[in-house]
Amino acid sequence: MIKHLSLKAYGKINLGLDVLRRREDGYHEVRMIMQTVGIFDRIDLAREEQPGIRIETNLFYLPTNENNLVYKAANLLMEEFSISEGVSIQLRKFIPVSAGMAGGSSDAAAVLFGINKMFRLGLTIRQLMERGVKIGADVPYCILRGTALSEGIGEILTPLPAAPQCQVLIAKPAINVSTRFVYTNLHADQLKPEQHPDIDSILEGIRHRDIRQVAANLGNVLETVTIKEHPVIQEIKDKMLGYGAAGSLMSGSGPTVFGLFTDPAAAEQAFEQFRSGSDSALAKQVYLTNFYNTKNTPSLEI
Ligand code: ATP
């Protein structure tokens, strides 16, 4: 019997994010290129005799009740399979919160994976993905991971060849952005064609293993809304490009900005500037990482 499981829940960035239209039901139809990065939350699951789901986390401001996405994920499978035992979940967050990196969705994905394994429910990855979309549009992708094209509301996923490796500098300014605000203020049908990113060129760059083509075509239609509200995002992008990034973009609805570097020394130097140098006032959380490809580490377990 499995009593404990340690899991890693990885964050993502968007190499491309386009919104095609708003559907009748209020959801937006998107076309996004997703890429997992090497920043992860740690989740420890423990099986307990006492029924119920108990959550502990290192961030005091996160809910530890049914509003936490890890609770929703555990509860979904435990109810469906009438599991009478309990589970405790220890969640250590490192992925910036409310940042456009799908941290909560990834935590939920890891818990679905973990509960399935711990209680031997026998669900396939596809069956877990079908359940994940009920928790959030990005959850199926967070189960799949790697490089992928995401369409529909995010639930139609096409795995892509792993994007060519590079250094990824991630900087989150000390501001909060509401995903709902950004989508409500985006009027995709009023955008000029040049404001939509060229997703096909990014796809081509990935298929040709050409990181420069990928970096040159990075694009996120949501920048039109978020940067207008928070010019610091543009400031960080410009700095990253000034330090030699081949491309720089806001991830998701923001405010996290990432830069792709092909020169490790330039990436390291930029990282130091944002972390403790002249640009440290611009970003609250800074990471230097890589793309994470599932071929190297296929499992969510340590
Ligand atoms: P996305 O990239 O999917 O838009 P995000 O980075 O904007 O995600 P998250 O960090 O996933 O946002 O979630 C932020 C909101 O969700 C916060 O209001 C937070 O209180 C709530 N939340 C619930 N569960 C979690 C969790 N496990 N981790 C982070 N936030 C959570």
Short mmCIF file of N, CA and C in Angstrom, two decimals, residues 15 35 147 160-166 206 209 211 214 291 293:
data_model
loop_
_atom_site.label_atom_id
_atom_site.label_comp_id
_atom_site.label_asym_id
_atom_site.label_seq_id
_atom_site.Cartn_x
_atom_site.Cartn_y
_atom_site.Cartn_z
N LEU A 15 4.63 30.42 -24.95
CA LEU A 15 5.50 30.96 -26.01
C LEU A 15 4.63 31.74 -26.99
N GLN A 35 4.61 25.74 -22.64
CA GLN A 35 5.91 25.14 -22.38
C GLN A 35 6.14 25.03 -20.87
N THR A 147 6.05 20.53 -24.32
CA THR A 147 5.68 21.54 -25.31
C THR A 147 4.37 21.08 -25.96
N LEU A 160 3.70 18.56 -28.91
CA LEU A 160 4.63 19.00 -29.95
C LEU A 160 6.01 18.45 -29.62
N PRO A 161 6.92 18.43 -30.63
CA PRO A 161 8.30 18.07 -30.29
C PRO A 161 8.82 19.06 -29.24
N ALA A 162 9.71 18.59 -28.37
CA ALA A 162 10.22 19.47 -27.31
C ALA A 162 10.86 20.72 -27.92
N ALA A 163 10.50 21.88 -27.39
CA ALA A 163 11.09 23.13 -27.89
C ALA A 163 12.60 23.09 -27.65
N PRO A 164 13.40 23.65 -28.60
CA PRO A 164 14.85 23.63 -28.43
C PRO A 164 15.27 24.32 -27.13
N GLN A 165 16.23 23.74 -26.44
CA GLN A 165 16.59 24.20 -25.10
C GLN A 165 17.24 25.59 -25.11
N CYS A 166 17.04 26.33 -24.05
CA CYS A 166 17.67 27.64 -23.88
C CYS A 166 17.57 28.02 -22.40
N ILE A 206 9.61 25.52 -33.67
CA ILE A 206 9.73 24.35 -32.79
C ILE A 206 10.02 23.11 -33.64
N ARG A 209 13.48 22.99 -34.85
CA ARG A 209 14.42 23.10 -33.72
C ARG A 209 15.24 24.39 -33.81
N ILE A 211 15.54 27.81 -32.17
CA ILE A 211 15.13 28.64 -31.03
C ILE A 211 15.06 30.11 -31.40
N VAL A 214 11.72 30.73 -32.88
CA VAL A 214 10.72 30.73 -31.81
C VAL A 214 10.77 32.07 -31.09
N PHE A 291 13.66 25.05 -20.13
CA PHE A 291 12.44 24.33 -20.48
C PHE A 291 12.52 22.96 -19.83
N ASN A 293 11.36 19.15 -20.17
CA ASN A 293 10.79 18.21 -21.14
C ASN A 293 10.51 16.87 -20.49
#
